[in-house]
Amino acid sequence: MTALEDAARAAQHAPSVFNTQPWSWRITGTTMELFADPARQLDAVDKQGRLLLLSCGAALHHARVALAAAGRAVSVSREISGNFLARIQVEGPAAPTMVDLAAAIPERHSDRRSFGGQAVTEEELTTLRRLVEAEGAYLHVVRPDQVAELGISAERAAAAERDDPAYQAELARWTNRPDFTGDGVPPAAGVRQELRRVPIRDFDPAGSAALPSGDEHDQGTAYVILFGRSDTPTELLRGGEALSALLLRATADGLSTSVISDAIEVEWPRTLVRGLISGIGEPYVVVRLGYLPDAPPPPPTPRRDPRDVITVVEQQ
């Protein structure tokens, strides 16, 4: 079915840690199945595979959005077993929905530059919270008095990773990818390290190619913590779906976004972030939301060849 193949291609735009795109699809008739690709798990950054599952969940939601916009009613089962994560079954035609979110899929990108002074409205944050909760996760808006602590957690995580040879090797591997792989984060997609309220990961330690942070100072930036009740595989997969919903809605509404996972990758900083949500759940990622008016988009990150990711099984 062309709609399923189109949905799998749309899912190629989903965000993933270090742009590893750690998933694959198998399409048979009216069914598409999602698998994790353990060969793309980050050994230093993501030892437990949390970020891999969040990334795969984002791809699953992208596919769901594309099918809804194409007028397909679907059911989804999340019966995680080994590398198998989820199955989407097309049940029949339906009135198209989520068309604006589908249009945002190719437009969404991580923008690590400093956002401007225009504040994200409470109405927008409420909309994002409801979308996240509809996907089975939760959203905490970091209060102004908590931003400094969030900045400390990100700074401590960055320092720990800078001192970790395994992390440095992994960073070098995924920021110096051959063009044919269609993955990784080119240094030109990073941002130069400048004074920030909350530090951003340095994808260009050599400082030769990264974008300037810009003239803004993140004054209007909202920081939100996406979290769940636990970090079981199913909860993390649903968390990735919630992340996708948040990012697509924000993009459709004209916001710039970027995901901060650094503070969750190292145990002690993750404990600090857990404290920001009063210990009521497990933090998955932090998301920056803000406005960058009149700024051209950053360079796009590459995407894998769909032929390496999507398998279509011909029925007899």
mmCIF file of C-alpha atoms in Angstrom:
data_model
loop_
_atom_site.group_PDB
_atom_site.id
_atom_site.type_symbol
_atom_site.label_atom_id
_atom_site.label_comp_id
_atom_site.label_asym_id
_atom_site.label_seq_id
_atom_site.Cartn_x
_atom_site.Cartn_y
_atom_site.Cartn_z
ATOM 1 C CA MET A 1 0.000 0.000 0.000
ATOM 2 C CA THR A 2 1.492 3.312 -1.092
ATOM 3 C CA ALA A 3 0.145 5.134 1.962
ATOM 4 C CA LEU A 4 2.176 2.872 4.255
ATOM 5 C CA GLU A 5 5.360 3.380 2.258
ATOM 6 C CA ASP A 6 4.745 7.127 2.264
ATOM 7 C CA ALA A 7 4.241 7.014 6.036
ATOM 8 C CA ALA A 8 7.513 5.132 6.516
ATOM 9 C CA ARG A 9 9.293 7.724 4.395
ATOM 10 C CA ALA A 10 7.721 10.514 6.448
ATOM 11 C CA ALA A 11 9.028 8.788 9.574
ATOM 12 C CA GLN A 12 12.560 9.260 8.217
ATOM 13 C CA HIS A 13 12.237 12.904 9.304
ATOM 14 C CA ALA A 14 11.744 11.972 12.956
ATOM 15 C CA PRO A 15 14.286 13.280 15.477
ATOM 16 C CA SER A 16 16.747 10.807 16.956
ATOM 17 C CA VAL A 17 19.709 10.964 19.300
ATOM 18 C CA PHE A 18 22.826 11.977 17.308
ATOM 19 C CA ASN A 19 20.591 11.547 14.241
ATOM 20 C CA THR A 20 21.224 7.800 14.402
ATOM 21 C CA GLN A 21 17.746 6.968 12.982
ATOM 22 C CA PRO A 22 17.813 3.630 14.843
ATOM 23 C CA TRP A 23 14.723 1.994 13.335
ATOM 24 C CA SER A 24 13.490 -0.031 10.394
ATOM 25 C CA TRP A 25 10.086 -0.833 8.912
ATOM 26 C CA ARG A 26 8.575 -3.968 7.380
ATOM 27 C CA ILE A 27 5.420 -3.473 5.324
ATOM 28 C CA THR A 28 3.139 -6.369 4.463
ATOM 29 C CA GLY A 29 -0.227 -5.657 2.867
ATOM 30 C CA THR A 30 -2.083 -3.256 5.172
ATOM 31 C CA THR A 31 0.374 -3.665 8.056
ATOM 32 C CA MET A 32 3.616 -1.903 8.900
ATOM 33 C CA GLU A 33 5.904 -3.120 11.660
ATOM 34 C CA LEU A 34 8.507 -1.057 13.493
ATOM 35 C CA PHE A 35 11.817 -2.539 14.635
ATOM 36 C CA ALA A 36 14.691 -1.104 16.650
ATOM 37 C CA ASP A 37 18.154 -1.285 15.114
ATOM 38 C CA PRO A 38 20.480 -2.176 18.026
ATOM 39 C CA ALA A 39 23.553 -1.630 15.848
ATOM 40 C CA ARG A 40 22.714 2.085 16.014
ATOM 41 C CA GLN A 41 22.470 2.301 19.787
ATOM 42 C CA LEU A 42 25.016 4.677 21.328
ATOM 43 C CA ASP A 43 27.188 2.718 23.735
ATOM 44 C CA ALA A 44 28.499 5.716 25.695
ATOM 45 C CA VAL A 45 25.576 8.137 25.586
ATOM 46 C CA ASP A 46 22.718 5.635 25.758
ATOM 47 C CA LYS A 47 23.884 2.531 27.605
ATOM 48 C CA GLN A 48 20.339 1.471 28.612
ATOM 49 C CA GLY A 49 18.781 2.249 25.225
ATOM 50 C CA ARG A 50 16.373 4.867 26.593
ATOM 51 C CA LEU A 51 17.111 7.365 23.846
ATOM 52 C CA LEU A 52 16.922 4.660 21.190
ATOM 53 C CA LEU A 53 13.360 3.836 22.261
ATOM 54 C CA LEU A 54 12.392 7.511 22.424
ATOM 55 C CA SER A 55 13.756 7.950 18.898
ATOM 56 C CA CYS A 56 11.798 4.958 17.612
ATOM 57 C CA GLY A 57 8.661 6.251 19.316
ATOM 58 C CA ALA A 58 9.063 9.554 17.490
ATOM 59 C CA ALA A 59 9.282 7.676 14.181
ATOM 60 C CA LEU A 60 6.151 5.695 15.103
ATOM 61 C CA HIS A 61 4.198 8.909 15.755
ATOM 62 C CA HIS A 62 5.426 10.498 12.519
ATOM 63 C CA ALA A 63 4.075 7.479 10.632
ATOM 64 C CA ARG A 64 0.755 7.687 12.481
ATOM 65 C CA VAL A 65 0.426 11.381 11.623
ATOM 66 C CA ALA A 66 1.191 10.765 7.954
ATOM 67 C CA LEU A 67 -1.451 8.034 7.762
ATOM 68 C CA ALA A 68 -4.057 10.162 9.541
ATOM 69 C CA ALA A 69 -3.423 13.025 7.121
ATOM 70 C CA ALA A 70 -3.726 10.586 4.193
ATOM 71 C CA GLY A 71 -7.188 9.568 5.411
ATOM 72 C CA ARG A 72 -6.381 6.156 6.887
ATOM 73 C CA ALA A 73 -7.873 4.851 10.125
ATOM 74 C CA VAL A 74 -5.356 2.678 11.948
ATOM 75 C CA SER A 75 -4.907 0.609 15.080
ATOM 76 C CA VAL A 76 -1.557 0.430 16.855
ATOM 77 C CA SER A 77 -0.207 -2.384 19.016
ATOM 78 C CA ARG A 78 2.937 -1.926 21.079
ATOM 79 C CA GLU A 79 3.961 -5.476 21.975
ATOM 80 C CA ILE A 80 7.687 -5.051 22.473
ATOM 81 C CA SER A 81 9.620 -8.282 22.013
ATOM 82 C CA GLY A 82 13.329 -8.138 21.269
ATOM 83 C CA ASN A 83 13.804 -5.622 18.460
ATOM 84 C CA PHE A 84 10.133 -5.660 17.487
ATOM 85 C CA LEU A 85 8.432 -2.557 18.866
ATOM 86 C CA ALA A 86 5.039 -1.865 17.293
ATOM 87 C CA ARG A 87 2.582 -2.737 14.569
ATOM 88 C CA ILE A 88 0.325 -0.327 12.673
ATOM 89 C CA GLN A 89 -2.706 -1.904 11.017
ATOM 90 C CA VAL A 90 -4.745 0.073 8.490
ATOM 91 C CA GLU A 91 -8.413 -0.498 9.258
ATOM 92 C CA GLY A 92 -9.907 1.481 6.386
ATOM 93 C CA PRO A 93 -10.550 4.968 5.014
ATOM 94 C CA ALA A 94 -11.313 7.921 7.281
ATOM 95 C CA ALA A 95 -11.640 11.674 7.112
ATOM 96 C CA PRO A 96 -8.139 13.195 7.019
ATOM 97 C CA THR A 97 -6.924 14.572 10.355
ATOM 98 C CA MET A 98 -3.678 16.084 11.685
ATOM 99 C CA VAL A 99 -3.021 17.609 8.279
ATOM 100 C CA ASP A 100 -1.172 20.570 9.800
ATOM 101 C CA LEU A 101 1.075 18.246 11.797
ATOM 102 C CA ALA A 102 1.845 16.216 8.669
ATOM 103 C CA ALA A 103 2.801 19.427 6.851
ATOM 104 C CA ALA A 104 5.183 20.234 9.728
ATOM 105 C CA ILE A 105 7.076 16.921 9.390
ATOM 106 C CA PRO A 106 9.531 18.079 6.672
ATOM 107 C CA GLU A 107 9.710 21.574 8.219
ATOM 108 C CA ARG A 108 10.705 20.498 11.736
ATOM 109 C CA HIS A 109 14.384 20.681 12.575
ATOM 110 C CA SER A 110 16.527 21.146 15.650
ATOM 111 C CA ASP A 111 17.648 24.760 15.985
ATOM 112 C CA ARG A 112 20.331 25.134 18.634
ATOM 113 C CA ARG A 113 20.801 28.888 18.180
ATOM 114 C CA SER A 114 19.707 31.281 20.934
ATOM 115 C CA PHE A 115 16.014 32.131 20.777
ATOM 116 C CA GLY A 116 14.647 35.654 21.004
ATOM 117 C CA GLY A 117 12.823 37.601 23.677
ATOM 118 C CA GLN A 118 9.270 36.772 22.577
ATOM 119 C CA ALA A 119 7.825 34.540 25.271
ATOM 120 C CA VAL A 120 6.017 31.275 24.596
ATOM 121 C CA THR A 121 2.427 31.811 25.727
ATOM 122 C CA GLU A 122 0.707 29.884 28.491
ATOM 123 C CA GLU A 123 -1.965 28.935 25.970
ATOM 124 C CA GLU A 124 0.648 27.307 23.719
ATOM 125 C CA LEU A 125 2.233 25.458 26.628
ATOM 126 C CA THR A 126 -1.180 24.183 27.712
ATOM 127 C CA THR A 127 -1.840 22.922 24.184
ATOM 128 C CA LEU A 128 1.488 21.088 24.174
ATOM 129 C CA ARG A 129 0.871 19.600 27.611
ATOM 130 C CA ARG A 130 -2.506 18.208 26.527
ATOM 131 C CA LEU A 131 -1.008 16.681 23.388
ATOM 132 C CA VAL A 132 1.747 15.033 25.394
ATOM 133 C CA GLU A 133 -0.725 13.640 27.907
ATOM 134 C CA ALA A 134 -2.904 12.296 25.089
ATOM 135 C CA GLU A 135 0.125 10.211 24.042
ATOM 136 C CA GLY A 136 0.572 8.770 27.526
ATOM 137 C CA ALA A 137 3.377 10.978 28.867
ATOM 138 C CA TYR A 138 3.622 14.188 30.891
ATOM 139 C CA LEU A 139 5.091 17.671 30.528
ATOM 140 C CA HIS A 140 6.598 19.914 33.190
ATOM 141 C CA VAL A 141 7.209 23.560 32.323
ATOM 142 C CA VAL A 142 10.440 24.622 34.014
ATOM 143 C CA ARG A 143 9.687 27.600 36.264
ATOM 144 C CA PRO A 144 11.911 30.704 36.082
ATOM 145 C CA ASP A 145 13.381 29.838 39.484
ATOM 146 C CA GLN A 146 14.302 26.362 38.198
ATOM 147 C CA VAL A 147 16.150 27.406 35.023
ATOM 148 C CA ALA A 148 19.461 27.914 36.819
ATOM 149 C CA GLU A 149 19.302 24.393 38.267
ATOM 150 C CA LEU A 150 18.492 22.994 34.840
ATOM 151 C CA GLY A 151 21.508 24.879 33.480
ATOM 152 C CA ILE A 152 23.705 23.390 36.193
ATOM 153 C CA SER A 153 22.517 19.865 35.397
ATOM 154 C CA ALA A 154 23.273 20.350 31.676
ATOM 155 C CA GLU A 155 26.671 21.875 32.465
ATOM 156 C CA ARG A 156 27.650 19.009 34.784
ATOM 157 C CA ALA A 157 26.559 16.441 32.213
ATOM 158 C CA ALA A 158 28.603 18.187 29.519
ATOM 159 C CA ALA A 159 31.666 18.259 31.791
ATOM 160 C CA ALA A 160 31.325 14.554 32.605
ATOM 161 C CA GLU A 161 31.014 13.647 28.938
ATOM 162 C CA ARG A 162 33.939 15.869 27.936
ATOM 163 C CA ASP A 163 36.105 13.857 30.341
ATOM 164 C CA ASP A 164 34.886 10.505 29.004
ATOM 165 C CA PRO A 165 37.074 9.101 26.181
ATOM 166 C CA ALA A 166 34.280 6.737 25.113
ATOM 167 C CA TYR A 167 31.900 9.678 24.717
ATOM 168 C CA GLN A 168 34.470 11.665 22.744
ATOM 169 C CA ALA A 169 35.022 8.725 20.417
ATOM 170 C CA GLU A 170 31.278 8.302 19.910
ATOM 171 C CA LEU A 171 30.845 12.023 19.250
ATOM 172 C CA ALA A 172 33.651 11.943 16.682
ATOM 173 C CA ARG A 173 32.088 8.920 14.998
ATOM 174 C CA TRP A 174 28.658 10.503 14.602
ATOM 175 C CA THR A 175 29.838 13.987 13.612
ATOM 176 C CA ASN A 176 32.158 12.743 10.869
ATOM 177 C CA ARG A 177 29.941 10.427 8.874
ATOM 178 C CA PRO A 178 30.494 9.650 5.172
ATOM 179 C CA ASP A 179 27.870 11.253 2.965
ATOM 180 C CA PHE A 180 26.500 7.907 1.799
ATOM 181 C CA THR A 181 25.364 6.883 5.315
ATOM 182 C CA GLY A 182 22.734 9.653 5.471
ATOM 183 C CA ASP A 183 22.957 9.975 9.248
ATOM 184 C CA GLY A 184 24.844 11.693 12.052
ATOM 185 C CA VAL A 185 25.148 15.372 12.936
ATOM 186 C CA PRO A 186 27.442 17.415 10.697
ATOM 187 C CA PRO A 187 29.447 19.986 12.696
ATOM 188 C CA ALA A 188 27.756 22.709 10.606
ATOM 189 C CA ALA A 189 24.455 21.780 12.287
ATOM 190 C CA GLY A 190 25.951 22.544 15.700
ATOM 191 C CA VAL A 191 26.279 25.899 17.416
ATOM 192 C CA ARG A 192 29.396 27.576 18.792
ATOM 193 C CA GLN A 193 29.764 27.368 22.541
ATOM 194 C CA GLU A 194 28.798 30.707 24.033
ATOM 195 C CA LEU A 195 27.299 31.791 27.346
ATOM 196 C CA ARG A 196 23.765 30.353 27.546
ATOM 197 C CA ARG A 197 21.120 30.067 30.259
ATOM 198 C CA VAL A 198 21.136 26.317 29.627
ATOM 199 C CA PRO A 199 24.187 24.933 27.766
ATOM 200 C CA ILE A 200 23.740 23.185 24.429
ATOM 201 C CA ARG A 201 25.700 20.095 23.350
ATOM 202 C CA ASP A 202 28.904 20.883 21.490
ATOM 203 C CA PHE A 203 28.794 18.992 18.193
ATOM 204 C CA ASP A 204 31.904 20.771 16.915
ATOM 205 C CA PRO A 205 34.632 20.655 19.592
ATOM 206 C CA ALA A 206 37.192 21.875 17.039
ATOM 207 C CA GLY A 207 35.116 25.029 16.606
ATOM 208 C CA SER A 208 35.677 25.153 12.857
ATOM 209 C CA ALA A 209 32.229 24.727 11.314
ATOM 210 C CA ALA A 210 29.463 25.373 13.858
ATOM 211 C CA LEU A 211 26.912 28.152 13.452
ATOM 212 C CA PRO A 212 27.162 31.271 15.625
ATOM 213 C CA SER A 213 24.717 31.263 18.509
ATOM 214 C CA GLY A 214 23.229 34.534 17.253
ATOM 215 C CA ASP A 215 22.448 37.920 18.751
ATOM 216 C CA GLU A 216 19.580 36.718 20.937
ATOM 217 C CA HIS A 217 19.911 35.479 24.516
ATOM 218 C CA ASP A 218 17.165 32.863 25.069
ATOM 219 C CA GLN A 219 15.217 35.377 27.152
ATOM 220 C CA GLY A 220 11.832 34.220 25.893
ATOM 221 C CA THR A 221 12.769 30.543 25.766
ATOM 222 C CA ALA A 222 10.553 28.022 27.515
ATOM 223 C CA TYR A 223 12.153 24.831 28.802
ATOM 224 C CA VAL A 224 9.922 21.814 29.270
ATOM 225 C CA ILE A 225 10.700 18.382 30.682
ATOM 226 C CA LEU A 226 9.033 15.429 29.003
ATOM 227 C CA PHE A 227 8.622 12.617 31.515
ATOM 228 C CA GLY A 228 6.761 9.403 32.154
ATOM 229 C CA ARG A 229 5.718 7.206 35.034
ATOM 230 C CA SER A 230 8.680 4.877 34.518
ATOM 231 C CA ASP A 231 11.410 4.017 32.030
ATOM 232 C CA THR A 232 10.011 0.658 30.909
ATOM 233 C CA PRO A 233 10.374 0.037 27.158
ATOM 234 C CA THR A 234 6.691 0.631 26.447
ATOM 235 C CA GLU A 235 6.626 3.860 28.464
ATOM 236 C CA LEU A 236 9.725 5.094 26.638
ATOM 237 C CA LEU A 237 8.216 4.249 23.254
ATOM 238 C CA ARG A 238 5.089 6.201 24.192
ATOM 239 C CA GLY A 239 7.354 8.994 25.427
ATOM 240 C CA GLY A 240 8.899 9.202 21.963
ATOM 241 C CA GLU A 241 5.448 9.461 20.426
ATOM 242 C CA ALA A 242 4.668 12.283 22.840
ATOM 243 C CA LEU A 243 7.935 14.015 21.921
ATOM 244 C CA SER A 244 7.003 13.862 18.249
ATOM 245 C CA ALA A 245 3.545 15.290 18.968
ATOM 246 C CA LEU A 246 5.092 18.158 20.932
ATOM 247 C CA LEU A 247 7.690 19.012 18.299
ATOM 248 C CA LEU A 248 5.292 18.846 15.348
ATOM 249 C CA ARG A 249 2.641 20.952 17.099
ATOM 250 C CA ALA A 250 5.258 23.535 18.096
ATOM 251 C CA THR A 251 6.621 23.654 14.551
ATOM 252 C CA ALA A 252 3.136 24.030 13.070
ATOM 253 C CA ASP A 253 2.556 26.919 15.488
ATOM 254 C CA GLY A 254 5.693 28.753 14.375
ATOM 255 C CA LEU A 255 8.005 27.842 17.247
ATOM 256 C CA SER A 256 11.632 26.814 16.943
ATOM 257 C CA THR A 257 12.670 23.769 18.958
ATOM 258 C CA SER A 258 15.607 21.667 20.021
ATOM 259 C CA VAL A 259 15.931 18.662 22.285
ATOM 260 C CA ILE A 260 18.373 18.599 25.201
ATOM 261 C CA SER A 261 19.160 15.043 26.219
ATOM 262 C CA ASP A 262 22.576 15.699 27.800
ATOM 263 C CA ALA A 263 21.186 16.274 31.281
ATOM 264 C CA ILE A 264 19.401 12.909 31.151
ATOM 265 C CA GLU A 265 22.348 10.876 29.861
ATOM 266 C CA VAL A 266 24.506 11.114 33.010
ATOM 267 C CA GLU A 267 23.152 9.732 36.291
ATOM 268 C CA TRP A 268 23.854 12.618 38.679
ATOM 269 C CA PRO A 269 22.520 15.394 36.400
ATOM 270 C CA ARG A 270 19.494 13.180 35.682
ATOM 271 C CA THR A 271 18.879 13.075 39.435
ATOM 272 C CA LEU A 272 18.843 16.892 39.456
ATOM 273 C CA VAL A 273 16.323 16.967 36.605
ATOM 274 C CA ARG A 274 14.215 14.369 38.410
ATOM 275 C CA GLY A 275 14.116 16.796 41.332
ATOM 276 C CA LEU A 276 12.710 19.518 39.077
ATOM 277 C CA ILE A 277 9.629 17.349 38.516
ATOM 278 C CA SER A 278 9.467 16.623 42.270
ATOM 279 C CA GLY A 279 10.459 13.013 41.735
ATOM 280 C CA ILE A 280 7.004 12.067 40.435
ATOM 281 C CA GLY A 281 8.300 10.288 37.352
ATOM 282 C CA GLU A 282 11.280 9.552 35.127
ATOM 283 C CA PRO A 283 12.590 12.429 32.979
ATOM 284 C CA TYR A 284 13.042 11.524 29.314
ATOM 285 C CA VAL A 285 14.328 14.706 27.638
ATOM 286 C CA VAL A 286 14.287 18.480 27.976
ATOM 287 C CA VAL A 287 12.941 20.540 25.070
ATOM 288 C CA ARG A 288 13.724 24.177 24.269
ATOM 289 C CA LEU A 289 10.896 26.192 22.737
ATOM 290 C CA GLY A 290 11.145 29.722 21.417
ATOM 291 C CA TYR A 291 11.056 32.128 18.511
ATOM 292 C CA LEU A 292 13.747 33.011 15.985
ATOM 293 C CA PRO A 293 12.078 35.591 13.757
ATOM 294 C CA ASP A 294 13.564 36.330 10.330
ATOM 295 C CA ALA A 295 16.309 33.751 10.755
ATOM 296 C CA PRO A 296 17.057 31.305 7.935
ATOM 297 C CA PRO A 297 16.815 27.669 8.991
ATOM 298 C CA PRO A 298 20.017 25.864 9.956
ATOM 299 C CA PRO A 299 21.525 23.342 7.539
ATOM 300 C CA PRO A 300 19.413 20.174 7.353
ATOM 301 C CA THR A 301 20.750 16.999 8.879
ATOM 302 C CA PRO A 302 21.042 14.048 6.475
ATOM 303 C CA ARG A 303 18.557 11.213 6.224
ATOM 304 C CA ARG A 304 19.142 7.557 5.438
ATOM 305 C CA ASP A 305 18.190 6.067 2.094
ATOM 306 C CA PRO A 306 14.648 4.663 2.535
ATOM 307 C CA ARG A 307 15.776 1.494 0.769
ATOM 308 C CA ASP A 308 18.024 0.775 3.759
ATOM 309 C CA VAL A 309 15.210 1.274 6.240
ATOM 310 C CA ILE A 310 11.975 0.090 4.604
ATOM 311 C CA THR A 311 11.290 -3.486 3.518
ATOM 312 C CA VAL A 312 8.137 -4.188 1.525
ATOM 313 C CA VAL A 313 7.083 -7.839 1.582
ATOM 314 C CA GLU A 314 5.217 -8.757 -1.577
ATOM 315 C CA GLN A 315 2.200 -10.957 -0.900
ATOM 316 C CA GLN A 316 1.554 -13.980 -3.068
#
